[in-house]
Structure formats: C-alpha cells, structure tokens
mmCIF file with all atom_site columns, C-alpha atoms in Angstrom:
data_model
loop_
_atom_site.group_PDB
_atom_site.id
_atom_site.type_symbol
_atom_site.label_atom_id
_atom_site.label_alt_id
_atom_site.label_comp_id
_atom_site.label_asym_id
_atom_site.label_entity_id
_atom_site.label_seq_id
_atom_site.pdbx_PDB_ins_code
_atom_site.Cartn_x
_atom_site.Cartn_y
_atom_site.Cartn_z
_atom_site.occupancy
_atom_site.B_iso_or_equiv
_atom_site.pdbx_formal_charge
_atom_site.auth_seq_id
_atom_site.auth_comp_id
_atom_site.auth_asym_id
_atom_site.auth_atom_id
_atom_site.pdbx_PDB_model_num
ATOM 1   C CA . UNK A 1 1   ? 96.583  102.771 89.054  1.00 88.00 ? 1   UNK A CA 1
ATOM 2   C CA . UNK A 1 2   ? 100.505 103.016 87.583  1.00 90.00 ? 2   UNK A CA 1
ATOM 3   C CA . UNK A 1 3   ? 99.508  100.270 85.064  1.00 90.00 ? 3   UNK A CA 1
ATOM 4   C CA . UNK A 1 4   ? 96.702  102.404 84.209  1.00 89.00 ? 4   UNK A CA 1
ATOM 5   C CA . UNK A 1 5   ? 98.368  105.610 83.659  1.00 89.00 ? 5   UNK A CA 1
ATOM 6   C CA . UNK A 1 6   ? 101.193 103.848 81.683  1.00 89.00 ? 6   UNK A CA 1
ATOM 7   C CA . UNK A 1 7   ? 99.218  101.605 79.516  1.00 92.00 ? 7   UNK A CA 1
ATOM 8   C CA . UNK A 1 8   ? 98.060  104.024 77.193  1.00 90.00 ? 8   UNK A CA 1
ATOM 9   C CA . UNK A 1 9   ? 101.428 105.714 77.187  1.00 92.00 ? 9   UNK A CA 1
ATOM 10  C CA . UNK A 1 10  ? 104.577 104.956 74.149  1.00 92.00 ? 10  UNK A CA 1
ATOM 11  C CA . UNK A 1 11  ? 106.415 103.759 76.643  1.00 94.00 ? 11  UNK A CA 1
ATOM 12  C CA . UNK A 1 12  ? 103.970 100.818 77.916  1.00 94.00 ? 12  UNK A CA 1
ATOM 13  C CA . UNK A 1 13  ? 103.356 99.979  74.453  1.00 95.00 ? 13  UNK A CA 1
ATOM 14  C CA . UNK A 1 14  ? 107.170 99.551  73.666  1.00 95.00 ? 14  UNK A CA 1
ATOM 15  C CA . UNK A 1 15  ? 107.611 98.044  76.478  1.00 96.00 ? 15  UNK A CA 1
ATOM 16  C CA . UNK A 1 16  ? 104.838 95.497  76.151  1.00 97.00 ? 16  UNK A CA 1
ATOM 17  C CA . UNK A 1 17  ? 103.043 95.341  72.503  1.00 96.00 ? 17  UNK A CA 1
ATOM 18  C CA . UNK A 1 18  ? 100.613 93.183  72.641  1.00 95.00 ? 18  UNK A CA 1
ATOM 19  C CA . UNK A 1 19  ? 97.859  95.616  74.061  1.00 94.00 ? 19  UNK A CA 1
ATOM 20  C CA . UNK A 1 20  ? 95.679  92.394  75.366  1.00 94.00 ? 20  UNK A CA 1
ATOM 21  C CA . UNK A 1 21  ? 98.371  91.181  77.660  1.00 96.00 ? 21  UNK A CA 1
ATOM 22  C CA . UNK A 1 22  ? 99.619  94.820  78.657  1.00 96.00 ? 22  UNK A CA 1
ATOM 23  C CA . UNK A 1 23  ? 98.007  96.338  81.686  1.00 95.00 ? 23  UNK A CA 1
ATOM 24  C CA . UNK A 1 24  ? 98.339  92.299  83.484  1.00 97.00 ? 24  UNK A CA 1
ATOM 25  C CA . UNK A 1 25  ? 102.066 92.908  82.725  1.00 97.00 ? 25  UNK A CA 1
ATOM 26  C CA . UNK A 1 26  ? 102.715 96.223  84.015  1.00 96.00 ? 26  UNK A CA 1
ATOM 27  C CA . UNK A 1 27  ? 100.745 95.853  86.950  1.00 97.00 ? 27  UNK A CA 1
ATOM 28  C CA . UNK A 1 28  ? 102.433 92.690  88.079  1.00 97.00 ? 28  UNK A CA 1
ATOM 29  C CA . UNK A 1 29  ? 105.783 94.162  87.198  1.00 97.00 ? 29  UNK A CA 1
ATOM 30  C CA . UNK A 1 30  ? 105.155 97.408  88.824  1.00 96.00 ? 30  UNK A CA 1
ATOM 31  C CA . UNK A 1 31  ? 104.058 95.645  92.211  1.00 96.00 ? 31  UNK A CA 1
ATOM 32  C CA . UNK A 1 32  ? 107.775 94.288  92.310  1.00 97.00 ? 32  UNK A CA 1
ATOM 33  C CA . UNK A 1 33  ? 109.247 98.008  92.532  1.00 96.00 ? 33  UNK A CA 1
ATOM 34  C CA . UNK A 1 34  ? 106.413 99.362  94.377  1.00 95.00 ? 34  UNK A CA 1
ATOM 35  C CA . UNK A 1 35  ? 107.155 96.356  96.933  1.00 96.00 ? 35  UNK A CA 1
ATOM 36  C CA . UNK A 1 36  ? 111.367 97.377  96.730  1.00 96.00 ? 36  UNK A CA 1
ATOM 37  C CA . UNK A 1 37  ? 110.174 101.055 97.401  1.00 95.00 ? 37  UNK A CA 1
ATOM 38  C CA . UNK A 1 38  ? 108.300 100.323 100.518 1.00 95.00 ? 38  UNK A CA 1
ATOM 39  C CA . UNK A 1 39  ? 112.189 98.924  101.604 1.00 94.00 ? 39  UNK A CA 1
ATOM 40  C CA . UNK A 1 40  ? 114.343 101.187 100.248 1.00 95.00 ? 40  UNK A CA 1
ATOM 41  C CA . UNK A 1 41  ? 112.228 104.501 99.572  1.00 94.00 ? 41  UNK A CA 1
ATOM 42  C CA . UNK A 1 42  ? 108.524 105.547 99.621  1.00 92.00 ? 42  UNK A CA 1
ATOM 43  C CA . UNK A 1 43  ? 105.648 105.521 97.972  1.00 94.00 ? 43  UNK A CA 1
ATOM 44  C CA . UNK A 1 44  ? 103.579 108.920 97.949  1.00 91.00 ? 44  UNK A CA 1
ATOM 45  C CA . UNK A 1 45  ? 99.459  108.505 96.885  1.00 89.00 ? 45  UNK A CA 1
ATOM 46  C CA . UNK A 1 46  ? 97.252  111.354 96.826  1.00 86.00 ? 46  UNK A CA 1
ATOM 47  C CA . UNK A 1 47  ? 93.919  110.482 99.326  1.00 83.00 ? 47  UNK A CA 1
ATOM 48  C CA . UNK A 1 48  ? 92.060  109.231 96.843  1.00 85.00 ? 48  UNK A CA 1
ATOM 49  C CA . UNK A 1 49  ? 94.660  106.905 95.402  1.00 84.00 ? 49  UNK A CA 1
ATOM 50  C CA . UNK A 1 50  ? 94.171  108.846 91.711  1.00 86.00 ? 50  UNK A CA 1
ATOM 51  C CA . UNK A 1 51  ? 98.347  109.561 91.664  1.00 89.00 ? 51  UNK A CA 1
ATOM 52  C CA . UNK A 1 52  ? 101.475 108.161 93.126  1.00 92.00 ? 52  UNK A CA 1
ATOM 53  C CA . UNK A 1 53  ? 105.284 108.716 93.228  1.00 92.00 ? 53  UNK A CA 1
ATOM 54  C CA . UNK A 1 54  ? 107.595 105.734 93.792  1.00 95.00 ? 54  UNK A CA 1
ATOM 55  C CA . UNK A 1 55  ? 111.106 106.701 94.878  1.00 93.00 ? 55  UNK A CA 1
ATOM 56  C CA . UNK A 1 56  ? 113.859 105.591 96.389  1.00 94.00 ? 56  UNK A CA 1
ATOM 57  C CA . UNK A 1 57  ? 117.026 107.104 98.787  1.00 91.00 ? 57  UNK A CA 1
ATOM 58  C CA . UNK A 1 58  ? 120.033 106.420 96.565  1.00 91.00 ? 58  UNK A CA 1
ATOM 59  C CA . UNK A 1 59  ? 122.502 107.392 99.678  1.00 87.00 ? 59  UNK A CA 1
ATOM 60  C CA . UNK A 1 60  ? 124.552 104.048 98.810  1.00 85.00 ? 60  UNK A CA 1
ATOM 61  C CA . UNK A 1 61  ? 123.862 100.776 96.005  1.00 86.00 ? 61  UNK A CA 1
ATOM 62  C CA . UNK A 1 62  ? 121.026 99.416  96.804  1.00 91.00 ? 62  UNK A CA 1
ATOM 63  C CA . UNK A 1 63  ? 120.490 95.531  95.944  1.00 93.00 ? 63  UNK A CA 1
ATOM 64  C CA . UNK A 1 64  ? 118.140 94.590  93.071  1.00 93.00 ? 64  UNK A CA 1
ATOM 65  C CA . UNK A 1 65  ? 114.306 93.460  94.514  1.00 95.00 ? 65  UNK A CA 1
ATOM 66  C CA . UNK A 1 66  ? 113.967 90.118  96.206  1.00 93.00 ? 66  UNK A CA 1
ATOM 67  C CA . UNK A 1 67  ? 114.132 87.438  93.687  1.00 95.00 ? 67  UNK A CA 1
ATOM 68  C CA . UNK A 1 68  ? 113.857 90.079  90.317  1.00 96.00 ? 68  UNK A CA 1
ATOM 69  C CA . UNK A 1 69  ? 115.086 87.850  87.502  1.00 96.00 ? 69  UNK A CA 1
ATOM 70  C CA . UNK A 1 70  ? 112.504 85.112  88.343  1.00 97.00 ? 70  UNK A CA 1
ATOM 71  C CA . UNK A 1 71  ? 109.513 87.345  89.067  1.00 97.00 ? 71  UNK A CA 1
ATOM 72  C CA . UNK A 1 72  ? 110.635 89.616  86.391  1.00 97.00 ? 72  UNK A CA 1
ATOM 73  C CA . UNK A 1 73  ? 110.073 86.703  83.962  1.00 97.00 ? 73  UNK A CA 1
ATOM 74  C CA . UNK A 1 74  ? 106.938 85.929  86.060  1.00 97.00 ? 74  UNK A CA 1
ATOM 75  C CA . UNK A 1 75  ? 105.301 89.011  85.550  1.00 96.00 ? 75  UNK A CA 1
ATOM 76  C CA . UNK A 1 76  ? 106.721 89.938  81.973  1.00 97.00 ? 76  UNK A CA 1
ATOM 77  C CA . UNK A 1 77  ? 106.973 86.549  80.425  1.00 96.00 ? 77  UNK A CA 1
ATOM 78  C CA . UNK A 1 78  ? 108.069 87.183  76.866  1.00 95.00 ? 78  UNK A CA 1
ATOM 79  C CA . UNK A 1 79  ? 108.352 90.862  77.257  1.00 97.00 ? 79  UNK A CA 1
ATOM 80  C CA . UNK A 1 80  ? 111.265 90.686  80.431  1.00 97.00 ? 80  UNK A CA 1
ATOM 81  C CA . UNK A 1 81  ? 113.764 91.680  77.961  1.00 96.00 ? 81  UNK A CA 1
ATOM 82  C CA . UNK A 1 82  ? 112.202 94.762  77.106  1.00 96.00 ? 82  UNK A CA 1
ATOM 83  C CA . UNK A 1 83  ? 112.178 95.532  80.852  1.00 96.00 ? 83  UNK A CA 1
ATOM 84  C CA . UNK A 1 84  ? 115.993 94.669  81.182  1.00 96.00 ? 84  UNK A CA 1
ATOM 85  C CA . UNK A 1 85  ? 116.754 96.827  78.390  1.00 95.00 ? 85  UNK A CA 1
ATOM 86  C CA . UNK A 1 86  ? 115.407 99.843  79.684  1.00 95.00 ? 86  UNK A CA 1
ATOM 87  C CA . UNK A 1 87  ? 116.606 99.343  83.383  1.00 94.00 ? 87  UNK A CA 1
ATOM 88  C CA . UNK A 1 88  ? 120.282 99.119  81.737  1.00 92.00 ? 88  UNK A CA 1
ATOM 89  C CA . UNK A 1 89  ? 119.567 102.100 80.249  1.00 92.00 ? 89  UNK A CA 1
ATOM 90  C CA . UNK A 1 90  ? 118.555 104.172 82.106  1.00 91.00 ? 90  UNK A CA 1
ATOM 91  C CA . UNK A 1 91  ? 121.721 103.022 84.913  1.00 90.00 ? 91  UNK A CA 1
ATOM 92  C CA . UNK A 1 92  ? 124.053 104.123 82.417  1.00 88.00 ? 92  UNK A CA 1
ATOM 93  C CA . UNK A 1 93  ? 123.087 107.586 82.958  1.00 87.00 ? 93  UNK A CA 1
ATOM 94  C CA . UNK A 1 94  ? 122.016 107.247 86.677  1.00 89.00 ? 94  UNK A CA 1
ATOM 95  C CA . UNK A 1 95  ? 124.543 109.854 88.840  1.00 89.00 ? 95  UNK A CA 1
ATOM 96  C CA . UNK A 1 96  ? 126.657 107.799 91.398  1.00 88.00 ? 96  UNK A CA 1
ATOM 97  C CA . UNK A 1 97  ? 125.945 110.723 93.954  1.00 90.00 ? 97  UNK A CA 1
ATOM 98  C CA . UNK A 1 98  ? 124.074 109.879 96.513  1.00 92.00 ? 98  UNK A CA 1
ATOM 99  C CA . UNK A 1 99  ? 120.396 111.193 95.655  1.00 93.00 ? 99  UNK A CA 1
ATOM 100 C CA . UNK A 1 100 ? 117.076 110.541 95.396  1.00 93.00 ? 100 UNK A CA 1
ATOM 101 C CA . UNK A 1 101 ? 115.637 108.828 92.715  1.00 95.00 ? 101 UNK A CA 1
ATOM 102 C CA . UNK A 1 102 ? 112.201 109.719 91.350  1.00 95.00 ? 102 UNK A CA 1
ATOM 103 C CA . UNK A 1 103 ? 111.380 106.119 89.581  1.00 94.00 ? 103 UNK A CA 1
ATOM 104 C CA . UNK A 1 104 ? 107.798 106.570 88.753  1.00 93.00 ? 104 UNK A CA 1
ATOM 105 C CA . UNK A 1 105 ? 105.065 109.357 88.426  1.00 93.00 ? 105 UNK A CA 1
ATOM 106 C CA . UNK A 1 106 ? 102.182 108.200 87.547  1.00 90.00 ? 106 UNK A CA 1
ATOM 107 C CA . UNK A 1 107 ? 98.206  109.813 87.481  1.00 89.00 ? 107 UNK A CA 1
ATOM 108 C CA . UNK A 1 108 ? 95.272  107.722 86.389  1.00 86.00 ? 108 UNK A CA 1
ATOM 109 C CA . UNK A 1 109 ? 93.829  108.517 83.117  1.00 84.00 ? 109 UNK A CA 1
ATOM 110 C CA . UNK A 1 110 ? 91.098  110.161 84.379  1.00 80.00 ? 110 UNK A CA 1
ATOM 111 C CA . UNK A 1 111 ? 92.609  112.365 87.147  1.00 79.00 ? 111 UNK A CA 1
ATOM 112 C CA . UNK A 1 112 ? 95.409  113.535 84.330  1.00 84.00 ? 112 UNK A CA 1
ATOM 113 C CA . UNK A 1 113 ? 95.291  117.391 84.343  1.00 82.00 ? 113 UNK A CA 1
ATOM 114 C CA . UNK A 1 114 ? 93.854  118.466 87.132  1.00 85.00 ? 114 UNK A CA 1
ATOM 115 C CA . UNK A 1 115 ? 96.554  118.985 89.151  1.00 84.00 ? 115 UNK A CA 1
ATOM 116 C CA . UNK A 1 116 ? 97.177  115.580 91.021  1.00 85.00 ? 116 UNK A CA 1
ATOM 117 C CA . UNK A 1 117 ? 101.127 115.115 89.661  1.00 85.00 ? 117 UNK A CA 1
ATOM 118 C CA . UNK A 1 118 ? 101.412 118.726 90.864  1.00 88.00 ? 118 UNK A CA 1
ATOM 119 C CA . UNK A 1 119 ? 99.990  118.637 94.349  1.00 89.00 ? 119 UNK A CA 1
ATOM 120 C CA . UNK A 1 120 ? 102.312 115.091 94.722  1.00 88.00 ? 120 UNK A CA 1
ATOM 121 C CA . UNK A 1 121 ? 105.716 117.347 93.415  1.00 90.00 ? 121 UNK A CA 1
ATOM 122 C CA . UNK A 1 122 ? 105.180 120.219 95.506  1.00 89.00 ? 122 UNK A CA 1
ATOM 123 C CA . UNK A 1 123 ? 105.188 117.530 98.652  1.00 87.00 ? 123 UNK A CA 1
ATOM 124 C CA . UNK A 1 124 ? 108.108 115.454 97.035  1.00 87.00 ? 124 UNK A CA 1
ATOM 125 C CA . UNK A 1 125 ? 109.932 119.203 96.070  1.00 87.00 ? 125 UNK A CA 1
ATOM 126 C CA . UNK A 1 126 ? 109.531 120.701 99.784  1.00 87.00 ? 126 UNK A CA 1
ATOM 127 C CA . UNK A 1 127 ? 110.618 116.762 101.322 1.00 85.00 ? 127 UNK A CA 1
ATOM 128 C CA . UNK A 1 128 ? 114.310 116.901 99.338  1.00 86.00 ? 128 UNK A CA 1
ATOM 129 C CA . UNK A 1 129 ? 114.762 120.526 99.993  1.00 86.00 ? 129 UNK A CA 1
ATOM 130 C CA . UNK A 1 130 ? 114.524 119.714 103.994 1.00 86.00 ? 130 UNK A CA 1
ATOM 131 C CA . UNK A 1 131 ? 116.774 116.802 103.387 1.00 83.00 ? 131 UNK A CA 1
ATOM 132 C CA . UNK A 1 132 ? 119.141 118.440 101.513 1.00 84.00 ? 132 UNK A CA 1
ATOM 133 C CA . UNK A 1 133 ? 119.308 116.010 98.480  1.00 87.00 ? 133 UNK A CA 1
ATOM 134 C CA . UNK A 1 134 ? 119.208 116.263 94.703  1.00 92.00 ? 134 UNK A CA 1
ATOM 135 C CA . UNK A 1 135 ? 117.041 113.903 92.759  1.00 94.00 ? 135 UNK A CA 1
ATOM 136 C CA . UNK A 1 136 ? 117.069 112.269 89.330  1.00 94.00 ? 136 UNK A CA 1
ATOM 137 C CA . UNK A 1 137 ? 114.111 110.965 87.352  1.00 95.00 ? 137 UNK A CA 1
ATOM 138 C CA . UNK A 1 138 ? 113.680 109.594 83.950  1.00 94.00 ? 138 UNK A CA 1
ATOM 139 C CA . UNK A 1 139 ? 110.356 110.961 81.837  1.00 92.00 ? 139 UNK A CA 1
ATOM 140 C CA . UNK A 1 140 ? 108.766 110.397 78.636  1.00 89.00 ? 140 UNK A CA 1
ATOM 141 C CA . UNK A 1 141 ? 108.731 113.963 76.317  1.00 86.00 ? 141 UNK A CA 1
ATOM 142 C CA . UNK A 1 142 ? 105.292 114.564 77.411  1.00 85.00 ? 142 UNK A CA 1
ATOM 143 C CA . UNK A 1 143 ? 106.282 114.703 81.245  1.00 87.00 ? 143 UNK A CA 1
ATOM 144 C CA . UNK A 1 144 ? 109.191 117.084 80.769  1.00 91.00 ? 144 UNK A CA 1
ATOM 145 C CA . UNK A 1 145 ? 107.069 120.374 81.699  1.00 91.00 ? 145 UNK A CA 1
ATOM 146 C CA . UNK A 1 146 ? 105.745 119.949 84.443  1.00 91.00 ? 146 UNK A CA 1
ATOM 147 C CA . UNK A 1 147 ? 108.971 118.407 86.265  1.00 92.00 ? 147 UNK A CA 1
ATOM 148 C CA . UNK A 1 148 ? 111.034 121.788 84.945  1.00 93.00 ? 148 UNK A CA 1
ATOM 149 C CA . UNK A 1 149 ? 107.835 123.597 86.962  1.00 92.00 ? 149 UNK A CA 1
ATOM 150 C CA . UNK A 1 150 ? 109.536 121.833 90.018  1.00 92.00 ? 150 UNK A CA 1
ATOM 151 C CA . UNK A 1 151 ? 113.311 122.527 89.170  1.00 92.00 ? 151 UNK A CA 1
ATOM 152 C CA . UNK A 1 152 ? 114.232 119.486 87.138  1.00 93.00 ? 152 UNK A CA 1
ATOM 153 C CA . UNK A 1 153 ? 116.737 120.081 84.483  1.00 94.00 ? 153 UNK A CA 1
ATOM 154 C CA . UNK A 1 154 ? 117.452 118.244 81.322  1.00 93.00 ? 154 UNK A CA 1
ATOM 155 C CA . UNK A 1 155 ? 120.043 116.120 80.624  1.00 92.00 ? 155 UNK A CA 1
ATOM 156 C CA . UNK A 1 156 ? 121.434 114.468 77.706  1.00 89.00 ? 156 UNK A CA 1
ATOM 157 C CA . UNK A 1 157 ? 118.123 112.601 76.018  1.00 89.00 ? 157 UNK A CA 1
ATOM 158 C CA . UNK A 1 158 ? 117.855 108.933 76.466  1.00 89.00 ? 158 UNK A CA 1
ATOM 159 C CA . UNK A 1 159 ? 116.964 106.815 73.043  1.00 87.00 ? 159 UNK A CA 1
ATOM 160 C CA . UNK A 1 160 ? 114.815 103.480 73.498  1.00 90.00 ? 160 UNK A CA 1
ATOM 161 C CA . UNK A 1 161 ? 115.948 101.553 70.557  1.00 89.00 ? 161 UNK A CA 1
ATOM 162 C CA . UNK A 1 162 ? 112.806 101.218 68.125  1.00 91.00 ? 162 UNK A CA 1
ATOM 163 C CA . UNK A 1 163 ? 110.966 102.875 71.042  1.00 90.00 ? 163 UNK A CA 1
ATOM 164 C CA . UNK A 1 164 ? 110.181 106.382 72.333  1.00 91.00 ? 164 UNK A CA 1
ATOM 165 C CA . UNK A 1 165 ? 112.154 109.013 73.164  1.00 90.00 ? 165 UNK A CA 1
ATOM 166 C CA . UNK A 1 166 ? 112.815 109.471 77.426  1.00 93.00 ? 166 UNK A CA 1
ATOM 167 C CA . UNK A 1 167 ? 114.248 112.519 79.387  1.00 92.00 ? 167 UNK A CA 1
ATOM 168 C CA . UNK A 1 168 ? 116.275 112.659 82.036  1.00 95.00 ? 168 UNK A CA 1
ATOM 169 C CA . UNK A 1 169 ? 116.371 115.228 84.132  1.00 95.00 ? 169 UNK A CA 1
ATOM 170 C CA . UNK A 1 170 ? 118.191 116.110 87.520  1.00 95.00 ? 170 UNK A CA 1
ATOM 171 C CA . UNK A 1 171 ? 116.400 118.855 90.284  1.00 94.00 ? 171 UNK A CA 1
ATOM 172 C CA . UNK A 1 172 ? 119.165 120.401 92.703  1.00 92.00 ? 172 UNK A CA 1
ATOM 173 C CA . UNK A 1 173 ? 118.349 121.180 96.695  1.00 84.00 ? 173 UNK A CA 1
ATOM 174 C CA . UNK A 1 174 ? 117.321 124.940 96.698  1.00 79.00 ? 174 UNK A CA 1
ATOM 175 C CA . UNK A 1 175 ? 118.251 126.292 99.958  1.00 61.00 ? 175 UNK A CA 1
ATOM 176 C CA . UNK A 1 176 ? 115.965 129.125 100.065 1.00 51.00 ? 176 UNK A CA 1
ATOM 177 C CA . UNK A 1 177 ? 114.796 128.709 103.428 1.00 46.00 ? 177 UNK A CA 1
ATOM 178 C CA . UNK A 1 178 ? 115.961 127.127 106.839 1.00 43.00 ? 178 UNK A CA 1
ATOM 179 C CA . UNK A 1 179 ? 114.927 123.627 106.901 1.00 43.00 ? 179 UNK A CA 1
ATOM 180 C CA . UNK A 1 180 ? 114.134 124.287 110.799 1.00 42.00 ? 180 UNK A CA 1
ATOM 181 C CA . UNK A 1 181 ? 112.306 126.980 111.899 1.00 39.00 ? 181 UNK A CA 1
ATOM 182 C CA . UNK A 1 182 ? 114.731 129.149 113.718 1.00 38.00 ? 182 UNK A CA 1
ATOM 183 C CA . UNK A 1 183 ? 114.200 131.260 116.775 1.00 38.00 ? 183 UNK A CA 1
ATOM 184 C CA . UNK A 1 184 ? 115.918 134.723 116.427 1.00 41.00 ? 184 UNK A CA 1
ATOM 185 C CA . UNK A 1 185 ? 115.966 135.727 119.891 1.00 43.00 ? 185 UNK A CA 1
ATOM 186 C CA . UNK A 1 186 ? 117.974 132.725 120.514 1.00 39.00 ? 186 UNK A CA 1
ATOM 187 C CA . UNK A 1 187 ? 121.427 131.959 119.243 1.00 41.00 ? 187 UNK A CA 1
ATOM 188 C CA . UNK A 1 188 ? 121.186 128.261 117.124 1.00 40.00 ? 188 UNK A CA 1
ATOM 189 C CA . UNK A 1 189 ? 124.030 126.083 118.378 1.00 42.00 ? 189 UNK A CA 1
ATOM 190 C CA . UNK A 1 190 ? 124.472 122.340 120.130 1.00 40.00 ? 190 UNK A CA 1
ATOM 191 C CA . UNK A 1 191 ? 122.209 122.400 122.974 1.00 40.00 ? 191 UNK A CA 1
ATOM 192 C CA . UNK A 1 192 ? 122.264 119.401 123.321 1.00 36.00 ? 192 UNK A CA 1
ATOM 193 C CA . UNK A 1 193 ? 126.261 119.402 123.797 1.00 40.00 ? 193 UNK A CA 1
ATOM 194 C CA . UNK A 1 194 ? 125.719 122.625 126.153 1.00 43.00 ? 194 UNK A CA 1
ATOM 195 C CA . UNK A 1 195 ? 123.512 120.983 128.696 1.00 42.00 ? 195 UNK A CA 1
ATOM 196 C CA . UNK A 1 196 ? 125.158 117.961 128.657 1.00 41.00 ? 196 UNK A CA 1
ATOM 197 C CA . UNK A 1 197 ? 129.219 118.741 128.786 1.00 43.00 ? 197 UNK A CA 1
#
C-alpha cells in the first residue's frame, strides 16, 4: 500500500526511474523501515489497511535497520544510491532533540481524499500531545496542507538534486488540555508516595 501511494508520486519516480522496476523497489525497500518501525516506533493503519503512518521515538540515536547496506542494495539494486542520497539529506536537517519522527504518510491511490491521512493525524496529533513530544516529518509540496491542518510548521525547504522539491516541517506539543483526566474534588499529587511513606 506505501509503494502504491508513492509510485505515482515525483518523489518515487526520482527515486527509482525506471517505472517497470518501481513499485518491486519501493515495496521491498519500504518493508525494511516498516520492519525498523515495528522496533523502534509504530506503525498506524486505518481498518481497512487503505493508509498508514510509519514513525519512530527519536528519544536517543537509534541504530540503522538490521543489515541496511546489504538489503538496501537487495531491494534497490541500481537505484540504492538514490536512496542513500535522500536519507543523508534529509539527516542533515533532522533536530537532535529528542522527538518523534513522522517518516512516512502514505494513502493508497484510491482512498486519496477522502479523509484517510486525516483520520490517521488526528490519532498521531492527540498521541504526541499526551506524550508531550514534538515531531518532525519530511513531505513532498503536495503534502504540506494538510500537515499545517495538524500544527506542522515549515522549515527551511529541502532540494533533491535533479529531483523534486521536499518540505520539512516540525509540529510542537500543544498543551491545551491535561493529558490525564483530573478529578477536581481531589487535590493531584504522589499518591503513590502518600500511601506508601
């Protein structure tokens, strides 16, 4: 389904030109991250599998997937360099912070507009306000709306060389609300400490 929605996107296409050999490549090098995510970060689908996030908890380096320069060159063959390319960067502009970072969004081609993406970024938004964390993504132009709709910012642009034009863009915790519910009648403080001293 992520091969799917980025096939038909610039960025697949940069990233692997040859349209025949495409959607074998990006689905065998998405499975890698997807794979890494499921150790260090989540995946999100919506029931019916038709969108996904792919994230992971930056709260400290996190190693490269098992194995990556071999099944990188696996998966990509001729095209691995491409993928290199773009991993470096988009680390260059990475924050060192500890935060969360939003790697993919992706919704199948024909679930695209009827508010899949959305329904998965109002989870993902109400998830990092409870934990307190900011988040960082990188997005193609046409993506760029609909993450300001969920409190991403832009930062400086990112230029593929020969390739299209990415954005990233950085969403703060809003603290709007309590991330516990709160009993009024009821002073908040260690109870655990006070029974227990």
């Amino acid at each position: 389904m992520i091969a799917d929605a980025l096939h038909p996107s610039p960025l697949g296409a940069w990233l692997v030109p040859d349209a025949a050999q495409r959607r074998q490549v990006l689905t065998d090098v998405v499975a890698v991250w997807v794979e890494h995510a499921m150790f260090f970060g989540d995946v999100h689908l919506t029931d019916d599998c038709t969108a996904a996030i792919v994230g992971f908890h930056r709260y400290r380096p996190i190693p490269p997937p098992a194995n990556y320069p071999t099944r990188l060159v696996q998966g990509a063959g001729a095209h691995a360099e491409r993928f290199t390319a773009l991993e470096g960067l988009i680390a260059q502009q990475q924050p060192t912070e500890p935060h969360y970072h939003l790697a993919l969004l992706a919704v199948s081609p024909p679930g695209q507009k009827a508010g899949y993406g959305s329904a998965l970024l109002g989870h993902h938004r109400a998830r990092l306000d409870r934990i307190d964390l900011p988040s960082w993504t990188t997005v193609p132009a046409e993506s760029e709306r609909l993450l300001a709709r969920y409190g991403y910012t832009l930062r400086p642009p990112l230029t593929v060389p020969n390739g299209p034009n990415l954005r990233p863009m950085r969403r703060n915790p809003h603290h709007a609300s309590s991330p516990m519910p709160i009993n009024p009648a009821r002073p908040v403080g260690n109870r655990w400490h006070d029974q227990h001293a």
